[in-house]
């Protein structure tokens, strides 16, 4: 394909305007661009989409053909069967619209799946959120998207992860207050999702398969764990989220709930 492109443009007025970059798009530093048009290997749908969305220079739009189910998750709205963490994450950073379905019989030989063409327009200005914390928060909310958030946030591994982050942050703040020189310090809060990138599992894992081995809910036998559990529940109650489900929440509701947790010093990365 590279040689064919070069042959077709050679000797034309456009030859000096063509630059062909040959390589793995996921490992290549992309230049500044205005429009992306692509028919991609479907196994890189998620990492390529987020690589484009997190490109340091904003672009006008991307028109990409995806496997149909993945495309429908990109555009799904609250309450839709395919509404998931991918839907919320993508739509925070971009306006996503479905353009057309491309049936498998349009190809020879026909593949096993249908396709869809999707238009992606990055939001301007870009949302001011911590990408890792936003994704870590959504991972927890979508452990079981049709369970109530009250049930999800009472699970033992969720509470242990959040409490660990909370104590680490409190220790950091205390050390800063006791620092006579007033020097700034930074610390990684860790968490159960440490080391997982924002785009690493959308192609393979359905949100309803992301259950934790929770060992049940944390009991109320006093002590710090019980106090922290009450703190988490109070956050959910303050925003009236205890009986709500991730599958029904809008992007603005997710942002509001995250802000409530942060207000009480509870973080997800």
PDB file of C-alpha atoms in Angstrom:
ATOM      1  CA  UNK A   1       0.000   0.000   0.000  1.00  0.00           C
ATOM      2  CA  UNK A   2       2.844   2.395   0.793  1.00  0.00           C
ATOM      3  CA  UNK A   3       4.566   1.749  -2.525  1.00  0.00           C
ATOM      4  CA  UNK A   4       1.262   2.037  -4.383  1.00  0.00           C
ATOM      5  CA  UNK A   5       0.488   5.407  -2.784  1.00  0.00           C
ATOM      6  CA  UNK A   6       3.936   6.737  -3.603  1.00  0.00           C
ATOM      7  CA  UNK A   7       3.628   5.493  -7.184  1.00  0.00           C
ATOM      8  CA  UNK A   8       0.249   7.146  -7.697  1.00  0.00           C
ATOM      9  CA  UNK A   9       1.365  10.514  -6.322  1.00  0.00           C
ATOM     10  CA  UNK A  10       4.820  10.541  -7.950  1.00  0.00           C
ATOM     11  CA  UNK A  11       5.120  13.288 -10.529  1.00  0.00           C
ATOM     12  CA  UNK A  12       1.847  14.961  -9.540  1.00  0.00           C
ATOM     13  CA  UNK A  13       1.429  18.452  -8.008  1.00  0.00           C
ATOM     14  CA  UNK A  14       0.432  16.744  -4.733  1.00  0.00           C
ATOM     15  CA  UNK A  15       3.567  14.625  -4.326  1.00  0.00           C
ATOM     16  CA  UNK A  16       5.251  17.120  -1.997  1.00  0.00           C
ATOM     17  CA  UNK A  17       2.119  17.287   0.179  1.00  0.00           C
ATOM     18  CA  UNK A  18       1.938  13.542   0.861  1.00  0.00           C
ATOM     19  CA  UNK A  19       3.667  12.030   3.878  1.00  0.00           C
ATOM     20  CA  UNK A  20       3.229   8.297   4.451  1.00  0.00           C
ATOM     21  CA  UNK A  21       4.030   7.022   7.943  1.00  0.00           C
ATOM     22  CA  UNK A  22       4.484   3.260   7.982  1.00  0.00           C
ATOM     23  CA  UNK A  23       4.264   1.499  11.342  1.00  0.00           C
ATOM     24  CA  UNK A  24       2.086   0.505  14.292  1.00  0.00           C
ATOM     25  CA  UNK A  25      -0.292   3.404  14.941  1.00  0.00           C
ATOM     26  CA  UNK A  26      -0.436   2.586  18.662  1.00  0.00           C
ATOM     27  CA  UNK A  27       3.371   2.860  18.957  1.00  0.00           C
ATOM     28  CA  UNK A  28       3.829   5.836  16.639  1.00  0.00           C
ATOM     29  CA  UNK A  29       3.836   9.455  17.751  1.00  0.00           C
ATOM     30  CA  UNK A  30       1.125  11.018  15.647  1.00  0.00           C
ATOM     31  CA  UNK A  31       1.783  14.405  14.026  1.00  0.00           C
ATOM     32  CA  UNK A  32      -0.588  17.335  14.298  1.00  0.00           C
ATOM     33  CA  UNK A  33      -3.695  16.597  12.224  1.00  0.00           C
ATOM     34  CA  UNK A  34      -7.123  18.052  11.532  1.00  0.00           C
ATOM     35  CA  UNK A  35      -9.160  15.042  10.344  1.00  0.00           C
ATOM     36  CA  UNK A  36      -8.802  11.299  10.798  1.00  0.00           C
ATOM     37  CA  UNK A  37     -10.577   8.894   8.418  1.00  0.00           C
ATOM     38  CA  UNK A  38      -9.900   5.224   9.074  1.00  0.00           C
ATOM     39  CA  UNK A  39     -11.006   1.648   8.610  1.00  0.00           C
ATOM     40  CA  UNK A  40      -9.138  -0.025  11.451  1.00  0.00           C
ATOM     41  CA  UNK A  41      -8.347  -3.501  12.801  1.00  0.00           C
ATOM     42  CA  UNK A  42     -11.186  -3.940  15.262  1.00  0.00           C
ATOM     43  CA  UNK A  43      -8.934  -5.293  18.025  1.00  0.00           C
ATOM     44  CA  UNK A  44      -7.362  -1.834  18.441  1.00  0.00           C
ATOM     45  CA  UNK A  45     -10.677   0.044  18.554  1.00  0.00           C
ATOM     46  CA  UNK A  46     -10.425   1.119  22.179  1.00  0.00           C
ATOM     47  CA  UNK A  47      -6.723   2.090  22.457  1.00  0.00           C
ATOM     48  CA  UNK A  48      -6.791   3.941  19.129  1.00  0.00           C
ATOM     49  CA  UNK A  49      -9.936   5.876  20.055  1.00  0.00           C
ATOM     50  CA  UNK A  50      -8.429   7.096  23.324  1.00  0.00           C
ATOM     51  CA  UNK A  51      -5.069   7.799  21.721  1.00  0.00           C
ATOM     52  CA  UNK A  52      -6.879  10.151  19.349  1.00  0.00           C
ATOM     53  CA  UNK A  53      -8.952  11.734  22.121  1.00  0.00           C
ATOM     54  CA  UNK A  54      -5.853  12.337  24.269  1.00  0.00           C
ATOM     55  CA  UNK A  55      -3.767  13.657  21.386  1.00  0.00           C
ATOM     56  CA  UNK A  56      -1.955  16.785  22.639  1.00  0.00           C
ATOM     57  CA  UNK A  57      -3.235  18.930  19.771  1.00  0.00           C
ATOM     58  CA  UNK A  58      -6.962  19.150  19.191  1.00  0.00           C
ATOM     59  CA  UNK A  59      -8.403  17.974  15.889  1.00  0.00           C
ATOM     60  CA  UNK A  60     -11.695  18.710  14.157  1.00  0.00           C
ATOM     61  CA  UNK A  61     -13.151  15.220  13.867  1.00  0.00           C
ATOM     62  CA  UNK A  62     -12.508  11.542  13.249  1.00  0.00           C
ATOM     63  CA  UNK A  63     -14.684   9.294  11.071  1.00  0.00           C
ATOM     64  CA  UNK A  64     -13.919   5.663  11.878  1.00  0.00           C
ATOM     65  CA  UNK A  65     -15.461   2.289  11.053  1.00  0.00           C
ATOM     66  CA  UNK A  66     -15.800  -0.001  14.078  1.00  0.00           C
ATOM     67  CA  UNK A  67     -17.344  -3.367  14.779  1.00  0.00           C
ATOM     68  CA  UNK A  68     -21.045  -2.563  15.164  1.00  0.00           C
ATOM     69  CA  UNK A  69     -21.444  -3.583  18.806  1.00  0.00           C
ATOM     70  CA  UNK A  70     -18.445  -1.467  19.829  1.00  0.00           C
ATOM     71  CA  UNK A  71     -19.821   1.474  17.838  1.00  0.00           C
ATOM     72  CA  UNK A  72     -23.230   1.189  19.484  1.00  0.00           C
ATOM     73  CA  UNK A  73     -21.578   1.230  22.909  1.00  0.00           C
ATOM     74  CA  UNK A  74     -19.801   4.447  21.961  1.00  0.00           C
ATOM     75  CA  UNK A  75     -23.101   6.204  21.230  1.00  0.00           C
ATOM     76  CA  UNK A  76     -25.318   4.490  23.867  1.00  0.00           C
ATOM     77  CA  UNK A  77     -27.330   6.714  26.218  1.00  0.00           C
ATOM     78  CA  UNK A  78     -28.380   6.171  29.866  1.00  0.00           C
ATOM     79  CA  UNK A  79     -30.906   3.364  30.053  1.00  0.00           C
ATOM     80  CA  UNK A  80     -29.799   1.685  26.801  1.00  0.00           C
ATOM     81  CA  UNK A  81     -28.827  -1.983  27.083  1.00  0.00           C
ATOM     82  CA  UNK A  82     -25.344  -1.258  25.719  1.00  0.00           C
ATOM     83  CA  UNK A  83     -24.737   1.811  27.939  1.00  0.00           C
ATOM     84  CA  UNK A  84     -21.474   1.135  29.776  1.00  0.00           C
ATOM     85  CA  UNK A  85     -18.241   2.600  31.078  1.00  0.00           C
ATOM     86  CA  UNK A  86     -17.015   3.016  27.495  1.00  0.00           C
ATOM     87  CA  UNK A  87     -20.072   5.141  26.671  1.00  0.00           C
ATOM     88  CA  UNK A  88     -19.568   7.482  29.634  1.00  0.00           C
ATOM     89  CA  UNK A  89     -15.807   7.726  29.226  1.00  0.00           C
ATOM     90  CA  UNK A  90     -15.869   8.485  25.506  1.00  0.00           C
ATOM     91  CA  UNK A  91     -18.760  10.946  25.664  1.00  0.00           C
ATOM     92  CA  UNK A  92     -17.005  12.961  28.380  1.00  0.00           C
ATOM     93  CA  UNK A  93     -14.234  13.808  25.929  1.00  0.00           C
ATOM     94  CA  UNK A  94     -16.132  13.912  22.633  1.00  0.00           C
ATOM     95  CA  UNK A  95     -19.457  14.213  20.858  1.00  0.00           C
ATOM     96  CA  UNK A  96     -20.071  10.851  19.241  1.00  0.00           C
ATOM     97  CA  UNK A  97     -22.640  10.194  16.509  1.00  0.00           C
ATOM     98  CA  UNK A  98     -23.546   7.104  14.510  1.00  0.00           C
ATOM     99  CA  UNK A  99     -23.424   7.760  10.755  1.00  0.00           C
ATOM    100  CA  UNK A 100     -24.344   4.486   9.085  1.00  0.00           C
ATOM    101  CA  UNK A 101     -24.408   0.725   9.417  1.00  0.00           C
ATOM    102  CA  UNK A 102     -22.161  -1.275   7.101  1.00  0.00           C
ATOM    103  CA  UNK A 103     -23.430  -4.843   6.779  1.00  0.00           C
ATOM    104  CA  UNK A 104     -20.997  -7.722   6.478  1.00  0.00           C
ATOM    105  CA  UNK A 105     -22.363  -8.571   3.017  1.00  0.00           C
ATOM    106  CA  UNK A 106     -20.789  -5.368   1.683  1.00  0.00           C
ATOM    107  CA  UNK A 107     -17.420  -7.169   1.797  1.00  0.00           C
ATOM    108  CA  UNK A 108     -15.966 -10.082  -0.125  1.00  0.00           C
ATOM    109  CA  UNK A 109     -15.386 -12.415   1.517  1.00  0.00           C
ATOM    110  CA  UNK A 110     -17.941 -11.323   4.167  1.00  0.00           C
ATOM    111  CA  UNK A 111     -16.582 -11.056   7.728  1.00  0.00           C
ATOM    112  CA  UNK A 112     -18.390 -12.553  10.711  1.00  0.00           C
ATOM    113  CA  UNK A 113     -19.590  -9.207  12.112  1.00  0.00           C
ATOM    114  CA  UNK A 114     -21.429  -6.098  10.953  1.00  0.00           C
ATOM    115  CA  UNK A 115     -19.771  -2.690  11.140  1.00  0.00           C
ATOM    116  CA  UNK A 116     -20.762   0.922  11.750  1.00  0.00           C
ATOM    117  CA  UNK A 117     -19.231   4.268  10.849  1.00  0.00           C
ATOM    118  CA  UNK A 118     -18.979   6.754  13.729  1.00  0.00           C
ATOM    119  CA  UNK A 119     -18.088  10.452  13.851  1.00  0.00           C
ATOM    120  CA  UNK A 120     -16.077  11.667  16.857  1.00  0.00           C
ATOM    121  CA  UNK A 121     -15.663  15.378  17.610  1.00  0.00           C
ATOM    122  CA  UNK A 122     -13.467  16.292  20.612  1.00  0.00           C
ATOM    123  CA  UNK A 123     -15.123  18.654  23.072  1.00  0.00           C
ATOM    124  CA  UNK A 124     -13.695  22.157  23.282  1.00  0.00           C
ATOM    125  CA  UNK A 125     -12.567  23.082  25.794  1.00  0.00           C
ATOM    126  CA  UNK A 126     -11.407  19.684  26.980  1.00  0.00           C
ATOM    127  CA  UNK A 127     -13.010  18.574  30.276  1.00  0.00           C
ATOM    128  CA  UNK A 128     -10.966  19.433  33.353  1.00  0.00           C
ATOM    129  CA  UNK A 129     -10.888  16.051  35.067  1.00  0.00           C
ATOM    130  CA  UNK A 130      -8.190  13.752  36.371  1.00  0.00           C
ATOM    131  CA  UNK A 131      -8.254  11.002  33.721  1.00  0.00           C
ATOM    132  CA  UNK A 132      -7.040   8.226  36.027  1.00  0.00           C
ATOM    133  CA  UNK A 133      -9.389   9.128  38.849  1.00  0.00           C
ATOM    134  CA  UNK A 134     -12.367   9.483  36.495  1.00  0.00           C
ATOM    135  CA  UNK A 135     -11.691   6.056  35.011  1.00  0.00           C
ATOM    136  CA  UNK A 136     -11.085   4.474  38.415  1.00  0.00           C
ATOM    137  CA  UNK A 137     -14.363   5.930  39.669  1.00  0.00           C
ATOM    138  CA  UNK A 138     -16.276   4.575  36.655  1.00  0.00           C
ATOM    139  CA  UNK A 139     -14.692   1.149  37.079  1.00  0.00           C
ATOM    140  CA  UNK A 140     -16.196   0.938  40.563  1.00  0.00           C
ATOM    141  CA  UNK A 141     -19.615   2.244  39.510  1.00  0.00           C
ATOM    142  CA  UNK A 142     -19.815  -0.255  36.645  1.00  0.00           C
ATOM    143  CA  UNK A 143     -18.675  -3.342  38.588  1.00  0.00           C
ATOM    144  CA  UNK A 144     -22.306  -4.367  38.170  1.00  0.00           C
ATOM    145  CA  UNK A 145     -24.050  -1.611  36.246  1.00  0.00           C
ATOM    146  CA  UNK A 146     -27.563  -2.767  37.199  1.00  0.00           C
ATOM    147  CA  UNK A 147     -26.865  -3.057  40.930  1.00  0.00           C
ATOM    148  CA  UNK A 148     -27.563  -0.062  43.146  1.00  0.00           C
ATOM    149  CA  UNK A 149     -24.591   2.135  43.933  1.00  0.00           C
ATOM    150  CA  UNK A 150     -25.373   1.593  47.609  1.00  0.00           C
ATOM    151  CA  UNK A 151     -24.724  -2.145  47.182  1.00  0.00           C
ATOM    152  CA  UNK A 152     -21.580  -1.628  45.114  1.00  0.00           C
ATOM    153  CA  UNK A 153     -19.947   0.813  47.526  1.00  0.00           C
ATOM    154  CA  UNK A 154     -20.611  -1.491  50.500  1.00  0.00           C
ATOM    155  CA  UNK A 155     -18.505  -4.256  48.961  1.00  0.00           C
ATOM    156  CA  UNK A 156     -15.438  -5.097  50.996  1.00  0.00           C
ATOM    157  CA  UNK A 157     -12.726  -4.626  48.311  1.00  0.00           C
ATOM    158  CA  UNK A 158     -14.233  -1.285  47.233  1.00  0.00           C
ATOM    159  CA  UNK A 159     -14.265   0.028  50.798  1.00  0.00           C
ATOM    160  CA  UNK A 160     -10.762  -1.265  51.502  1.00  0.00           C
ATOM    161  CA  UNK A 161      -9.383   0.382  48.355  1.00  0.00           C
ATOM    162  CA  UNK A 162     -11.091   3.708  49.075  1.00  0.00           C
ATOM    163  CA  UNK A 163     -10.078   3.659  52.732  1.00  0.00           C
ATOM    164  CA  UNK A 164      -6.470   2.978  51.780  1.00  0.00           C
ATOM    165  CA  UNK A 165      -6.538   5.987  49.451  1.00  0.00           C
ATOM    166  CA  UNK A 166      -8.224   8.101  52.122  1.00  0.00           C
ATOM    167  CA  UNK A 167      -5.628   7.260  54.797  1.00  0.00           C
ATOM    168  CA  UNK A 168      -2.763   7.826  52.389  1.00  0.00           C
ATOM    169  CA  UNK A 169      -4.090  11.249  51.463  1.00  0.00           C
ATOM    170  CA  UNK A 170      -4.655  12.179  55.099  1.00  0.00           C
ATOM    171  CA  UNK A 171      -1.091  11.145  55.929  1.00  0.00           C
ATOM    172  CA  UNK A 172       0.202  13.228  53.032  1.00  0.00           C
ATOM    173  CA  UNK A 173      -1.728  16.302  54.167  1.00  0.00           C
ATOM    174  CA  UNK A 174      -0.480  15.853  57.712  1.00  0.00           C
ATOM    175  CA  UNK A 175       3.125  15.607  56.547  1.00  0.00           C
ATOM    176  CA  UNK A 176       2.739  18.774  54.485  1.00  0.00           C
ATOM    177  CA  UNK A 177       1.347  20.655  57.464  1.00  0.00           C
ATOM    178  CA  UNK A 178       4.310  19.532  59.580  1.00  0.00           C
ATOM    179  CA  UNK A 179       6.820  20.464  56.910  1.00  0.00           C
ATOM    180  CA  UNK A 180       8.639  23.523  58.261  1.00  0.00           C
ATOM    181  CA  UNK A 181       9.959  24.411  54.809  1.00  0.00           C
ATOM    182  CA  UNK A 182       6.511  24.263  53.248  1.00  0.00           C
ATOM    183  CA  UNK A 183       7.852  22.188  50.385  1.00  0.00           C
ATOM    184  CA  UNK A 184       5.333  20.484  48.127  1.00  0.00           C
ATOM    185  CA  UNK A 185       5.221  16.706  47.989  1.00  0.00           C
ATOM    186  CA  UNK A 186       3.529  14.256  45.684  1.00  0.00           C
ATOM    187  CA  UNK A 187       2.360  10.709  46.247  1.00  0.00           C
ATOM    188  CA  UNK A 188       0.626   8.034  44.209  1.00  0.00           C
ATOM    189  CA  UNK A 189      -2.510   6.871  45.952  1.00  0.00           C
ATOM    190  CA  UNK A 190      -2.359   3.480  44.265  1.00  0.00           C
ATOM    191  CA  UNK A 191      -5.661   1.632  44.411  1.00  0.00           C
ATOM    192  CA  UNK A 192      -6.851  -1.680  43.014  1.00  0.00           C
ATOM    193  CA  UNK A 193      -6.766  -0.385  39.441  1.00  0.00           C
ATOM    194  CA  UNK A 194      -3.179   0.796  39.536  1.00  0.00           C
ATOM    195  CA  UNK A 195      -1.338   0.129  36.300  1.00  0.00           C
ATOM    196  CA  UNK A 196      -4.465  -0.284  34.179  1.00  0.00           C
ATOM    197  CA  UNK A 197      -4.764   2.264  31.424  1.00  0.00           C
ATOM    198  CA  UNK A 198      -7.993   3.999  30.595  1.00  0.00           C
ATOM    199  CA  UNK A 199      -8.380   2.123  27.334  1.00  0.00           C
ATOM    200  CA  UNK A 200      -7.031  -1.338  28.133  1.00  0.00           C
ATOM    201  CA  UNK A 201     -10.088  -3.570  28.367  1.00  0.00           C
ATOM    202  CA  UNK A 202     -13.049  -2.145  26.451  1.00  0.00           C
ATOM    203  CA  UNK A 203     -12.654  -4.506  23.526  1.00  0.00           C
ATOM    204  CA  UNK A 204     -12.711  -7.695  25.556  1.00  0.00           C
ATOM    205  CA  UNK A 205     -14.613  -7.130  28.813  1.00  0.00           C
ATOM    206  CA  UNK A 206     -18.266  -6.310  29.262  1.00  0.00           C
ATOM    207  CA  UNK A 207     -19.002  -4.200  32.326  1.00  0.00           C
ATOM    208  CA  UNK A 208     -21.296  -6.900  33.676  1.00  0.00           C
ATOM    209  CA  UNK A 209     -18.317  -9.282  33.723  1.00  0.00           C
ATOM    210  CA  UNK A 210     -16.214  -6.999  35.913  1.00  0.00           C
ATOM    211  CA  UNK A 211     -17.415  -8.338  39.248  1.00  0.00           C
ATOM    212  CA  UNK A 212     -15.080  -8.267  42.212  1.00  0.00           C
ATOM    213  CA  UNK A 213     -14.480 -11.174  44.551  1.00  0.00           C
ATOM    214  CA  UNK A 214     -16.053  -9.121  47.286  1.00  0.00           C
ATOM    215  CA  UNK A 215     -16.587 -11.644  50.083  1.00  0.00           C
ATOM    216  CA  UNK A 216     -19.790  -9.806  50.975  1.00  0.00           C
ATOM    217  CA  UNK A 217     -20.414  -6.382  52.410  1.00  0.00           C
ATOM    218  CA  UNK A 218     -18.417  -4.894  55.254  1.00  0.00           C
ATOM    219  CA  UNK A 219     -20.231  -5.392  58.544  1.00  0.00           C
ATOM    220  CA  UNK A 220     -20.834  -2.760  61.139  1.00  0.00           C
ATOM    221  CA  UNK A 221     -18.704  -4.087  63.991  1.00  0.00           C
ATOM    222  CA  UNK A 222     -17.394  -0.706  65.065  1.00  0.00           C
ATOM    223  CA  UNK A 223     -13.882   0.605  64.522  1.00  0.00           C
ATOM    224  CA  UNK A 224     -12.443   2.707  61.746  1.00  0.00           C
ATOM    225  CA  UNK A 225     -13.773   0.518  58.948  1.00  0.00           C
ATOM    226  CA  UNK A 226     -17.338   1.032  60.131  1.00  0.00           C
ATOM    227  CA  UNK A 227     -16.776   4.783  60.407  1.00  0.00           C
ATOM    228  CA  UNK A 228     -15.361   4.945  56.909  1.00  0.00           C
ATOM    229  CA  UNK A 229     -18.240   2.882  55.553  1.00  0.00           C
ATOM    230  CA  UNK A 230     -20.651   5.405  57.083  1.00  0.00           C
ATOM    231  CA  UNK A 231     -18.697   8.217  55.443  1.00  0.00           C
ATOM    232  CA  UNK A 232     -19.106   6.557  52.025  1.00  0.00           C
ATOM    233  CA  UNK A 233     -22.807   5.901  52.585  1.00  0.00           C
ATOM    234  CA  UNK A 234     -23.342   9.497  53.693  1.00  0.00           C
ATOM    235  CA  UNK A 235     -21.804  10.699  50.425  1.00  0.00           C
ATOM    236  CA  UNK A 236     -24.272   8.567  48.468  1.00  0.00           C
ATOM    237  CA  UNK A 237     -27.164   9.779  50.615  1.00  0.00           C
ATOM    238  CA  UNK A 238     -26.209  13.433  50.244  1.00  0.00           C
ATOM    239  CA  UNK A 239     -26.528  13.170  46.475  1.00  0.00           C
ATOM    240  CA  UNK A 240     -29.492  10.747  46.617  1.00  0.00           C
ATOM    241  CA  UNK A 241     -27.414   8.120  44.796  1.00  0.00           C
ATOM    242  CA  UNK A 242     -27.784   5.173  47.173  1.00  0.00           C
ATOM    243  CA  UNK A 243     -30.642   3.545  45.232  1.00  0.00           C
ATOM    244  CA  UNK A 244     -29.528   4.643  41.764  1.00  0.00           C
ATOM    245  CA  UNK A 245     -27.798   2.439  39.189  1.00  0.00           C
ATOM    246  CA  UNK A 246     -24.866   3.230  36.917  1.00  0.00           C
ATOM    247  CA  UNK A 247     -26.849   2.027  33.908  1.00  0.00           C
ATOM    248  CA  UNK A 248     -29.269   4.935  34.371  1.00  0.00           C
ATOM    249  CA  UNK A 249     -26.932   7.772  35.363  1.00  0.00           C
ATOM    250  CA  UNK A 250     -26.075  10.650  33.053  1.00  0.00           C
ATOM    251  CA  UNK A 251     -22.580  12.010  32.596  1.00  0.00           C
ATOM    252  CA  UNK A 252     -23.426  15.042  34.732  1.00  0.00           C
ATOM    253  CA  UNK A 253     -24.661  12.809  37.547  1.00  0.00           C
ATOM    254  CA  UNK A 254     -21.398  10.827  37.474  1.00  0.00           C
ATOM    255  CA  UNK A 255     -19.387  14.065  37.615  1.00  0.00           C
ATOM    256  CA  UNK A 256     -21.483  15.319  40.522  1.00  0.00           C
ATOM    257  CA  UNK A 257     -21.075  12.080  42.493  1.00  0.00           C
ATOM    258  CA  UNK A 258     -17.310  12.113  41.965  1.00  0.00           C
ATOM    259  CA  UNK A 259     -17.172  15.712  43.186  1.00  0.00           C
ATOM    260  CA  UNK A 260     -19.057  14.697  46.349  1.00  0.00           C
ATOM    261  CA  UNK A 261     -16.570  11.914  47.079  1.00  0.00           C
ATOM    262  CA  UNK A 262     -13.663  14.307  46.511  1.00  0.00           C
ATOM    263  CA  UNK A 263     -15.266  16.866  48.825  1.00  0.00           C
ATOM    264  CA  UNK A 264     -15.031  14.311  51.639  1.00  0.00           C
ATOM    265  CA  UNK A 265     -11.438  13.404  50.762  1.00  0.00           C
ATOM    266  CA  UNK A 266     -12.312  10.122  49.038  1.00  0.00           C
ATOM    267  CA  UNK A 267     -10.378   9.425  45.838  1.00  0.00           C
ATOM    268  CA  UNK A 268     -10.228   6.626  43.289  1.00  0.00           C
ATOM    269  CA  UNK A 269      -6.587   6.666  42.192  1.00  0.00           C
TER     270      UNK A 269
END
